[in-house]
Coordinates of C-alpha atoms and ligand atoms in Angstrom, one line a residue:
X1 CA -41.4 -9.9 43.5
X2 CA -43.4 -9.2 40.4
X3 CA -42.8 -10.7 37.4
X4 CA -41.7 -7.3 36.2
X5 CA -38.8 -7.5 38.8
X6 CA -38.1 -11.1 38.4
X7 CA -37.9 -11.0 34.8
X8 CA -35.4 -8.2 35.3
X9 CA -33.4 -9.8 37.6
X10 CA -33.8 -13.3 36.4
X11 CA -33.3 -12.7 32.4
X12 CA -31.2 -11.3 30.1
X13 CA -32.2 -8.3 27.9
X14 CA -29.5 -7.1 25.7
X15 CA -29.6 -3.6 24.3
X16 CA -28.1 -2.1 21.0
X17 CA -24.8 -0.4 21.8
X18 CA -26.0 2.9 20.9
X19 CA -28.5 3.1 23.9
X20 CA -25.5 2.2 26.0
X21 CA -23.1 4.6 25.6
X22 CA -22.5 8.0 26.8
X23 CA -22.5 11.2 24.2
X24 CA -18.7 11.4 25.2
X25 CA -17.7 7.9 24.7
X26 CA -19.4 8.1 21.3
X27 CA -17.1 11.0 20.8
X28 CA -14.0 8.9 21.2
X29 CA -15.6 6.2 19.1
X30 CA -15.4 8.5 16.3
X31 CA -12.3 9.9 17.0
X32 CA -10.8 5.6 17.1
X33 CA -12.6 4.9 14.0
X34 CA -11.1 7.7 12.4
X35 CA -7.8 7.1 13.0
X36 CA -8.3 3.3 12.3
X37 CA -9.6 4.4 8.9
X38 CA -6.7 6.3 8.1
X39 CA -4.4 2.5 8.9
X40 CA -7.0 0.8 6.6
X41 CA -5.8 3.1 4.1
X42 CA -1.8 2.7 4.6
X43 CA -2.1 -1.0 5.7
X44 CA -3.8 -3.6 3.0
X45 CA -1.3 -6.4 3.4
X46 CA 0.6 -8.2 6.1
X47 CA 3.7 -6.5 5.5
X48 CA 2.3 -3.2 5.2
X49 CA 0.6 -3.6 8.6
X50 CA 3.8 -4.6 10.3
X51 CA 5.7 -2.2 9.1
X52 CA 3.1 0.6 10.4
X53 CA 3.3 -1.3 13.4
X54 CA 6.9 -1.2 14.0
X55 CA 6.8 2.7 13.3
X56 CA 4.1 3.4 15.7
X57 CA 5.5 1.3 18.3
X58 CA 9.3 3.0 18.0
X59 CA 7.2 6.5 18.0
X60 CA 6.1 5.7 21.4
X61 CA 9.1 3.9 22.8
X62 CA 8.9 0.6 21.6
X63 CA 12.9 -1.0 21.3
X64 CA 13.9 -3.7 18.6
X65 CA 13.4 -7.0 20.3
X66 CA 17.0 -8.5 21.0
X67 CA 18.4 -12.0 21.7
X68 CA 19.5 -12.0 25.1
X69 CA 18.3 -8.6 26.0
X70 CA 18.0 -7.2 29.1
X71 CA 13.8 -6.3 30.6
X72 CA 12.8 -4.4 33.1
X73 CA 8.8 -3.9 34.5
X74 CA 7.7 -0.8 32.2
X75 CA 9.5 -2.0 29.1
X76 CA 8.4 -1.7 25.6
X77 CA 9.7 -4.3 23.3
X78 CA 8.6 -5.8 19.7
X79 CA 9.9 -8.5 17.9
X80 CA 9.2 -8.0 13.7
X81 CA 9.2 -11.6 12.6
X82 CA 10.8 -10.6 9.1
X83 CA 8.8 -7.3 7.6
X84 CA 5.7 -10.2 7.7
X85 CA 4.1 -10.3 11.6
X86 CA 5.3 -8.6 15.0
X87 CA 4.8 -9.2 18.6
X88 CA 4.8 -6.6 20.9
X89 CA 5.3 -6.2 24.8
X90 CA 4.8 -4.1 27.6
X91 CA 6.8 -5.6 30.5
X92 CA 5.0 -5.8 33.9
X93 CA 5.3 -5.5 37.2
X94 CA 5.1 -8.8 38.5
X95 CA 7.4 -11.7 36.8
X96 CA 6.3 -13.6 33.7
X97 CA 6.1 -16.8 36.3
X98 CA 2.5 -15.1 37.0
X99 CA 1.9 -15.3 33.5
X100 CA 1.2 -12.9 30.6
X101 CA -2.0 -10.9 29.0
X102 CA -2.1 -11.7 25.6
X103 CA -4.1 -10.5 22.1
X104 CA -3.9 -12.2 19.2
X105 CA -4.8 -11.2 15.9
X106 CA -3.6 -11.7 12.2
X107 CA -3.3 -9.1 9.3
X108 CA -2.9 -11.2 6.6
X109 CA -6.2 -11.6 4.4
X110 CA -8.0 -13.1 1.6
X111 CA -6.5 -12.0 -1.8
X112 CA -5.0 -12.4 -5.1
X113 CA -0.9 -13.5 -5.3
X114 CA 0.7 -13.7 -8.2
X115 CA 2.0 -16.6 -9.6
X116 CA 6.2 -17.0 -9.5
X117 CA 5.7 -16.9 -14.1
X118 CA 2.6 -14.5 -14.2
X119 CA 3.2 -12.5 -17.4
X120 CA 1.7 -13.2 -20.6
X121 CA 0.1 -11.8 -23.8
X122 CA -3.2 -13.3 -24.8
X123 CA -4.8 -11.7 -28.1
X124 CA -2.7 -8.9 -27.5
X125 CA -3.6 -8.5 -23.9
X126 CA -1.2 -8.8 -21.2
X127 CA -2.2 -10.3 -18.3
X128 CA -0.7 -11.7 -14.6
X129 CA -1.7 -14.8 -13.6
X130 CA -2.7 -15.0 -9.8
X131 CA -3.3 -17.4 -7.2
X132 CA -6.0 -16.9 -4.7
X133 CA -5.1 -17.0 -1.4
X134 CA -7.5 -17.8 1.9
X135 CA -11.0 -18.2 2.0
X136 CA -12.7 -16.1 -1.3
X137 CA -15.5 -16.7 -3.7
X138 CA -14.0 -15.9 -6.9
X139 CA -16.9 -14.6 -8.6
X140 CA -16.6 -11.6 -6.5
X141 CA -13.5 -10.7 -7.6
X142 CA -13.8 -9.7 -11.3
X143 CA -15.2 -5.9 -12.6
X144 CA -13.2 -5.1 -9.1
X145 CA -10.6 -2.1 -9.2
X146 CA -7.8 -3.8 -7.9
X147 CA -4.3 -2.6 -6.6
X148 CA -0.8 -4.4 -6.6
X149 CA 1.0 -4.2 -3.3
X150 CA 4.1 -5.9 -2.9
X151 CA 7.8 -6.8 -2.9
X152 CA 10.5 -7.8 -5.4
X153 CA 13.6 -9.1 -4.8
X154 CA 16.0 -7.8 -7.3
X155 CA 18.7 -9.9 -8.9
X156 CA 21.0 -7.7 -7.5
X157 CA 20.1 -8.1 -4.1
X158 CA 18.0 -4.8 -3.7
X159 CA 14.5 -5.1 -2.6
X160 CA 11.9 -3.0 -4.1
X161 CA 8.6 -2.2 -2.9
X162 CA 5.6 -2.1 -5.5
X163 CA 2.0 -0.3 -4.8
X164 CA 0.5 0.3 -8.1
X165 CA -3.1 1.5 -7.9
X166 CA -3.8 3.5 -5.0
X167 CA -2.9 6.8 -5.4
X168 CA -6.0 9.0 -7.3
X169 CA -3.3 9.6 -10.5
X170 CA -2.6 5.6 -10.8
X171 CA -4.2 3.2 -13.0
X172 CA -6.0 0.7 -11.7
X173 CA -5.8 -3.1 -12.7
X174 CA -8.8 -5.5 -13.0
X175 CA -10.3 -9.2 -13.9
X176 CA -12.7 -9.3 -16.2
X177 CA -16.4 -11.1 -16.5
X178 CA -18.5 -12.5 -18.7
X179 CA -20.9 -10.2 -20.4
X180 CA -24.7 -11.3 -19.5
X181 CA -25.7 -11.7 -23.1
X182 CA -23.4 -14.7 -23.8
X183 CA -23.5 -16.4 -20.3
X184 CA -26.6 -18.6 -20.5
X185 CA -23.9 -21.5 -19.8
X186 CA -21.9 -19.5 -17.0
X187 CA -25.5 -18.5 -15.3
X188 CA -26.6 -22.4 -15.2
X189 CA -23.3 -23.4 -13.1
X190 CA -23.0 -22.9 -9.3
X191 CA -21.1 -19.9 -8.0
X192 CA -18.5 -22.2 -6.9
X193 CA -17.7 -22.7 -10.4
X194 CA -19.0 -19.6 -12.2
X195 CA -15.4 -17.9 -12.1
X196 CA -12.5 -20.3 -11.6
X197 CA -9.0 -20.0 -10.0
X198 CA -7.5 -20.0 -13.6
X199 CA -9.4 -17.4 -14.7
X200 CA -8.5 -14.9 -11.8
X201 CA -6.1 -13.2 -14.5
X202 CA -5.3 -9.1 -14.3
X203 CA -5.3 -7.1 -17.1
X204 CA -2.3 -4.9 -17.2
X205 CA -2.6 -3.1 -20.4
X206 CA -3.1 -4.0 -24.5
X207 CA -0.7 -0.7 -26.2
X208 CA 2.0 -2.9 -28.0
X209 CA 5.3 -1.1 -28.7
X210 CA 6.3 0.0 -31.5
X211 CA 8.5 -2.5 -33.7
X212 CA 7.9 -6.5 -34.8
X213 CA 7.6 -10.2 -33.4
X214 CA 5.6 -11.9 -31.0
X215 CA 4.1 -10.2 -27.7
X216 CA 4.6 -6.5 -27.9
X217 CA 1.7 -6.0 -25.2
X218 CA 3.4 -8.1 -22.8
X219 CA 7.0 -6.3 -23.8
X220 CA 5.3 -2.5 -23.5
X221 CA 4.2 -3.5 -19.9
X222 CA 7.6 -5.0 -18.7
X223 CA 9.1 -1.8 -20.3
X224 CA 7.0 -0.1 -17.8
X225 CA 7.6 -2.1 -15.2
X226 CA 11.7 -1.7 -15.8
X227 CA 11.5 2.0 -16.1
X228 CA 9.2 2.4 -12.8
X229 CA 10.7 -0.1 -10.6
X230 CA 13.9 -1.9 -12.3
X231 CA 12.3 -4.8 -13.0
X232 CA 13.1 -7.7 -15.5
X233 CA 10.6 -10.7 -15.9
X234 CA 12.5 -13.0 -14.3
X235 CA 12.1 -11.2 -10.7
X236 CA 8.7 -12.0 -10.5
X237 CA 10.4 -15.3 -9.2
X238 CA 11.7 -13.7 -6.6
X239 CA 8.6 -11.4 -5.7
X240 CA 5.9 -11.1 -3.3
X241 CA 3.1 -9.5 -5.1
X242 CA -0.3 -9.6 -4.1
X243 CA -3.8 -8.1 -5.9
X244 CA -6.2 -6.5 -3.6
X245 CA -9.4 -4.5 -4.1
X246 CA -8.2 -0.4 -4.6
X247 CA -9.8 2.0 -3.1
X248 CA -9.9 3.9 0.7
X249 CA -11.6 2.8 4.1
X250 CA -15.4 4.7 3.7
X251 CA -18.1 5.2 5.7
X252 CA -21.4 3.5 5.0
X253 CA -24.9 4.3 5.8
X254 CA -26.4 7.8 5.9
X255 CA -26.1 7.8 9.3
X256 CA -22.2 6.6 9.0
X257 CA -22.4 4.3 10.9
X258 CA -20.7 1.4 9.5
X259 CA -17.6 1.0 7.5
X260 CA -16.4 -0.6 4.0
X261 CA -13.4 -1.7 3.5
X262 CA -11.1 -4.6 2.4
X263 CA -9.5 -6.8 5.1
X264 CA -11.3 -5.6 8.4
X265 CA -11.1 -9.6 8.8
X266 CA -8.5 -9.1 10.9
X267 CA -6.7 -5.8 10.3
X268 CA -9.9 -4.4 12.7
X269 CA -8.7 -6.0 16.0
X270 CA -4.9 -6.0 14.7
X271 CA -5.7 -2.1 15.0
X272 CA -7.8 -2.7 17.9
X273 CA -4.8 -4.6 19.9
X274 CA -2.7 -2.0 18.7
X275 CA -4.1 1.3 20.4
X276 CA -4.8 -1.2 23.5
X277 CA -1.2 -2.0 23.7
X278 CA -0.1 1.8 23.1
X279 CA -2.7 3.0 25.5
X280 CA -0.9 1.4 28.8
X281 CA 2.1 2.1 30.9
X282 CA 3.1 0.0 33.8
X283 CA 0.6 -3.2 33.7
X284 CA 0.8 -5.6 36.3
X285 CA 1.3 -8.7 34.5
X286 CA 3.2 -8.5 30.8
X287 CA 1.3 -7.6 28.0
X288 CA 1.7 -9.4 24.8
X289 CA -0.1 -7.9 21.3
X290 CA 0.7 -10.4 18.8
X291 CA 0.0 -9.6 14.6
X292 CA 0.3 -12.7 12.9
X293 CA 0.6 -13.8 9.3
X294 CA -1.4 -16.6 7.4
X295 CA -4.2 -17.2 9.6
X296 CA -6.1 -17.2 5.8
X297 CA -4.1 -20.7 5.4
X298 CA -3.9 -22.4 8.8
X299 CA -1.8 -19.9 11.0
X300 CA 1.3 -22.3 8.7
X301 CA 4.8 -21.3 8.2
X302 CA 7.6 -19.1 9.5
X303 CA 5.6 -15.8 10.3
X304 CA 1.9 -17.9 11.1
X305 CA 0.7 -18.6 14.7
X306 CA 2.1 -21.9 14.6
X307 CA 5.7 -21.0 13.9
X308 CA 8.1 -20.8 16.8
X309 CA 8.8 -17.2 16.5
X310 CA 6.4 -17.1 19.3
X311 CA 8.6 -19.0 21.9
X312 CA 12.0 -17.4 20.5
X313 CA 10.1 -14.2 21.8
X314 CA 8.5 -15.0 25.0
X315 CA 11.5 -17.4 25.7
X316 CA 14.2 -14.4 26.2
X317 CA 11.6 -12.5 28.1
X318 CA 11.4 -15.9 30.7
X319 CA 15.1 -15.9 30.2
X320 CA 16.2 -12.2 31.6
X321 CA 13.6 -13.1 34.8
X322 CA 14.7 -16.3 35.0
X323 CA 11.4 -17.8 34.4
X324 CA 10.5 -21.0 32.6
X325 CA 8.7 -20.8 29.8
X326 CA 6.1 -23.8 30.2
X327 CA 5.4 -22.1 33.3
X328 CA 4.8 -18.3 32.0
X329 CA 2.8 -19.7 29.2
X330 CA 0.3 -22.2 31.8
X331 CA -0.4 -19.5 34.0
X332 CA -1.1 -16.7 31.2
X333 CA -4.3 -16.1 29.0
X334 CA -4.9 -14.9 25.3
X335 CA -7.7 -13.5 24.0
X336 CA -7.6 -14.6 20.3
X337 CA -8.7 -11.0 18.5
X338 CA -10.5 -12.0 15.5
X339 CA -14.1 -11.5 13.2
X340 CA -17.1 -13.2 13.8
X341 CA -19.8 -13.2 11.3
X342 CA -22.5 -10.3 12.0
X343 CA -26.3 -11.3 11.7
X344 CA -27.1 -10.6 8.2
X345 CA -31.0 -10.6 7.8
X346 CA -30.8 -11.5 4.2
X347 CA -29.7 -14.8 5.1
X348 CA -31.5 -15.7 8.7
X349 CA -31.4 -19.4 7.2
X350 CA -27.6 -20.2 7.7
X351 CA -27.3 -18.8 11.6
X352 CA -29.1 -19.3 14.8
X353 CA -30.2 -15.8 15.4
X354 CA -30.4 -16.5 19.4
X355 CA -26.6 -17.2 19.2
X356 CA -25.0 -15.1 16.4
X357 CA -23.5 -12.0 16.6
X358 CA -25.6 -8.6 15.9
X359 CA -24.1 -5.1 14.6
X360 CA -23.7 -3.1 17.3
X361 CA -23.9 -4.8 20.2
X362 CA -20.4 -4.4 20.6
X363 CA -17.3 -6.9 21.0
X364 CA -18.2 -10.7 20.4
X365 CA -17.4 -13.4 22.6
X366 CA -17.0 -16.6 20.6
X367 CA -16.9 -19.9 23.1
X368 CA -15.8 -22.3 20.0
X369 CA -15.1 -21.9 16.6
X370 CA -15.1 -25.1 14.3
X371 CA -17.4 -27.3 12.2
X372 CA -19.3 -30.0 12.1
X373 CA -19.6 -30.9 15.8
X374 CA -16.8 -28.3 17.2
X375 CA -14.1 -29.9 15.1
X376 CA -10.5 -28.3 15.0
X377 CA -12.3 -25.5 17.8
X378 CA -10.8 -24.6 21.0
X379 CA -13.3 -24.4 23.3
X380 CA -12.9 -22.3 25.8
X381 CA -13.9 -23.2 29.1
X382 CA -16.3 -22.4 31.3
X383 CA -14.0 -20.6 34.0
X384 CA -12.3 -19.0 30.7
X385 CA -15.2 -17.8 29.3
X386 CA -16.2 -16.1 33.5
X387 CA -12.7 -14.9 33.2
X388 CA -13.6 -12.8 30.4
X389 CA -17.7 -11.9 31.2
X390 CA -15.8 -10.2 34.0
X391 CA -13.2 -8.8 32.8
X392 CA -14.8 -7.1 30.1
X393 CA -18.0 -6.2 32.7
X394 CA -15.5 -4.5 34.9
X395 CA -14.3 -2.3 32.2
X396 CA -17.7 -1.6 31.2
X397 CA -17.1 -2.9 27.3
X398 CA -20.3 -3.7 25.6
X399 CA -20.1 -7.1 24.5
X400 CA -22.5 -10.3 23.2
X401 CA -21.8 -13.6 23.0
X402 CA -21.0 -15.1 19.1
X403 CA -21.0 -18.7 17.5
X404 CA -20.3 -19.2 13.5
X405 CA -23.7 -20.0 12.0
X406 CA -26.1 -22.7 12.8
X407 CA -24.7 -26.5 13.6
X408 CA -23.3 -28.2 10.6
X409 CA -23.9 -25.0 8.2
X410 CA -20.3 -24.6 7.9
X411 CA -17.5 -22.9 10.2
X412 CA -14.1 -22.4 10.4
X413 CA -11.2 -21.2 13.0
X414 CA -8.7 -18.8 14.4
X415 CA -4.9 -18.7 16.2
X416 CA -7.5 -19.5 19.5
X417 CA -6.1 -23.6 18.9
X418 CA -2.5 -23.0 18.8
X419 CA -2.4 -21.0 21.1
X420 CA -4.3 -22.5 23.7
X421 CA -1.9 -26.5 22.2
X422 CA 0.9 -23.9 23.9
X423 CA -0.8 -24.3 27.5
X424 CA -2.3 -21.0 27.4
X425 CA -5.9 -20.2 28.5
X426 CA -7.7 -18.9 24.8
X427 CA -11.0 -17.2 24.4
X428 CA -12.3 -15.9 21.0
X429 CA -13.2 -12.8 20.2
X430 CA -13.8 -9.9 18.0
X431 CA -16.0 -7.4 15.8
X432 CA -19.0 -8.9 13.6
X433 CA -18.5 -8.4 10.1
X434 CA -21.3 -8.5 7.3
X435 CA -19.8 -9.8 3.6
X436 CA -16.7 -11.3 5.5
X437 CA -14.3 -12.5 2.8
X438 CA -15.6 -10.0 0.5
X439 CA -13.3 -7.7 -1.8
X440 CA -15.3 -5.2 0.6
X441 CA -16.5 -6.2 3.8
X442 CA -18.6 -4.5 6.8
X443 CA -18.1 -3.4 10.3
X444 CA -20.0 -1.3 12.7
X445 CA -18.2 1.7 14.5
X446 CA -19.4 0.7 17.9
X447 CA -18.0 -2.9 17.5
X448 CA -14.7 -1.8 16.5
X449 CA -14.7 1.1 19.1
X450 CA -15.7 -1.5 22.3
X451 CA -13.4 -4.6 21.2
X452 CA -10.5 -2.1 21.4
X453 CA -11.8 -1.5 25.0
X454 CA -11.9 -4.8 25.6
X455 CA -8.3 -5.6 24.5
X456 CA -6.8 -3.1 26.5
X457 CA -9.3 -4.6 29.6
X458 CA -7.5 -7.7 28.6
X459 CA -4.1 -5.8 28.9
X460 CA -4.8 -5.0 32.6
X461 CA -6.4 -7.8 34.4
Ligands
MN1 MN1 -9.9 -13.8 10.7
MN2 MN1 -10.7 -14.8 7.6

């Protein structure tokens, strides 16, 4: 052999996506990305994503997930963990004792919330105080349009859904920021502290109504609120409201081939799962698309990756086969659908470029997660991490291998942990993102196009 032919059969060589796939494959990677725009546009918050979930899954079939319940191979079942995360399942051929295919994503993200008392008049501006929630650095998030997308619960017991600021005829709300004249103090701090938590507040108008006494700002703008959605001040206690950046899924580059938009971290493979799990009908082993809730805070509470919603649901599954749980769940794999952080050139510093994700070379394999020497990570095995190289190399997916920056720059996690403390087999992975965290964030087309691809290889082993 040369060294031509050695080097060829010796080394790798990875290619951009682009000069791997075929003019129709890039055909239905426009179509997906398309149709995944048009979620990003309905779906912005955890409840809104389940709920589209639940209507596309009953659209093709899916039944209500019930207690007890008889299932049959070739089943299509979901479980909606309260309006806030879902599981779905398409029942297999052979019994859950051989163990499930599972994807798990989250479509909760980084945001705003508003406090449980957020109204009040300052210098005859009303405002809404907020709480961030997940990962964000605040300074991004003033001279933002923002939207309101949420839930109140209504003293008499109705429940009333809020979106204020997406439709082209709605107003838009927004924080405000420090004009550059009079910030010599705010430009010596570090970004950390440039905006703080506290002064995250929304301006939601500054008419006061007509008449006389204190706070007729705030009064004009619960006025509104009572005559739009029946609201009085004290339901905010009772309310799930949340402030994220307005504004549609676009496409980026002249050449369109990236995307903007908030919350790809992880709405992108939630979607991607998705069309996965709607794209198969008989598999051989049970397939399992899980959408979780507050992966932004440690996967915690009822609807996060932690809570026991999980077993409830693949428990009656085991139940009607008369299979154990422990023993569905050792035998079964997950592939834990989430972002990785694309190569971004204007900061080569914080990664090691040999090991980091790249735009469009397709779905990222992450081996471990975690910080400061793989802390909190699961990491995945080697045999894991062949089960997946093959997998995804028999289904022809373009994929690359990922790790979160360079050691002891930083890191962070997924669901990949708890679901691999329940005995199951977890490997990481998911579409690069550029400004992840962001009120807008980055992802390629081809990226989001081959990690669906690679969730519904998943599906099938
Ligand atoms: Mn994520
Ligand atoms: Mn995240």
């Amino acid at each position: 052999m040369n060294t031509d032919e050695l080097r060829e059969s010796l080394l790798m060589a990875p290619k951009n996506g682009y000069a791997r796939i075929t003019p129709a494959q890039r055909e239905e990677m426009n179509a997906y990305c398309r149709r995944y725009m048009a979620f990003m546009d309905a779906c912005k918050t955890e409840r809104e994503a389940t709920a589209w979930a639940v209507r596309e899954a009953e659209n093709r079939g899916f039944k209500p997930f019930v207690p007890g319940m008889d299932v049959k191979p070739g089943d299509k079942i979901y479980y909606n963990n309260r309006d806030k995360a879902i599981a779905l399942a398409v029942i297999g051929t052979e019994s859950l004792a051989k163990g499930a295919n599972i994807c798990a994503a989250h479509v909760d993200s980084p945001r705003m919330d508003v406090k449980p008392n957020p109204l009040y008049e300052d210098s005859q501006i009303a405002y809404l105080k907020t709480h961030y929630y997940g990962g964000i650095k605040k300074y991004q998030w003033p001279t933002v349009p923002l939207a309101i997308h949420g839930v109140v619960y209504r003293k008499d017991g109705t429940v009333v859904t809020v979106t204020i600021g997406e439709d082209d005829n709605d107003p838009v709300l927004m924080v405000t920021d420090l004009l550059i004249h009079l910030a010599g103090d705010q430009m010596q701090k570090t970004l950390a502290k440039g905006i703080e938590g506290e002064q995250l507040n929304v301006i939601l108008g500054t008419e006061p109504i007509e008449g006389e006494g204190a706070d007729l700002v705030k009064l004009n703008v619960m006025k509104w609120l009572n005559e739009k959605y029946g609201l009085i001040e004290e339901d905010f206690l009772s309310a799930e409201l949340t402030v994220v950046p307005a504004g549609r899924c676009r496409e980026v580059g002249l050449d369109r081939s990236l995307l903007a938009a908030y919350g790809h971290d992880d709405r992108v493979c939630a979607y991607a799962e998705l069309e996965g799990l709607f794209a198969i009908e008989n598999p051989t082993k049970t397939a399992v698309c899980i959408l979780a809730d507050k992966e932004e805070i440690g996967s915690v509470g009822i609807s996060g990756m932690q809570s026991h919603y999980f077993e409830h649901f693949m428990g009656t599954l085991c139940d009607a086969q008369g299979v154990k749980l422990e023993d569905c769940f050792a035998k079964s794999f997950c592939l834990s659908a989430d972002v990785s952080n694309a190569f971004d050139p204007n900061f080569p510093e914080t990664c090691d470029k040999r090991n980091n994700s790249q735009l469009n070379y397709g779905v990222a394999i992450c081996k471990y997660t975690g910080s400061r020497g793989k802390n909190g990570a699961s990491d995945a095995s080697a045999e894991a991490m062949g089960h997946v190289r093959s997998t995804l190399d028999n289904a022809g997916v373009i994929w690359q291998t990922a790790t979160l920056g360079k050691v002891d720059q930083g890191g962070g996690g997924t669901v990949a942990a708890y679901m691999a403390n329940r005995n199951i087999v977890t490997v990481d992975a998911g579409v690069p993102v550029l400004s992840m965290h962001a009120p807008m964030e980055l992802v390629s087309k081809l990226d989001c196009y081959e990690t669906m691809l690679a969730c519904k290889a998943i599906y099938l082993v």
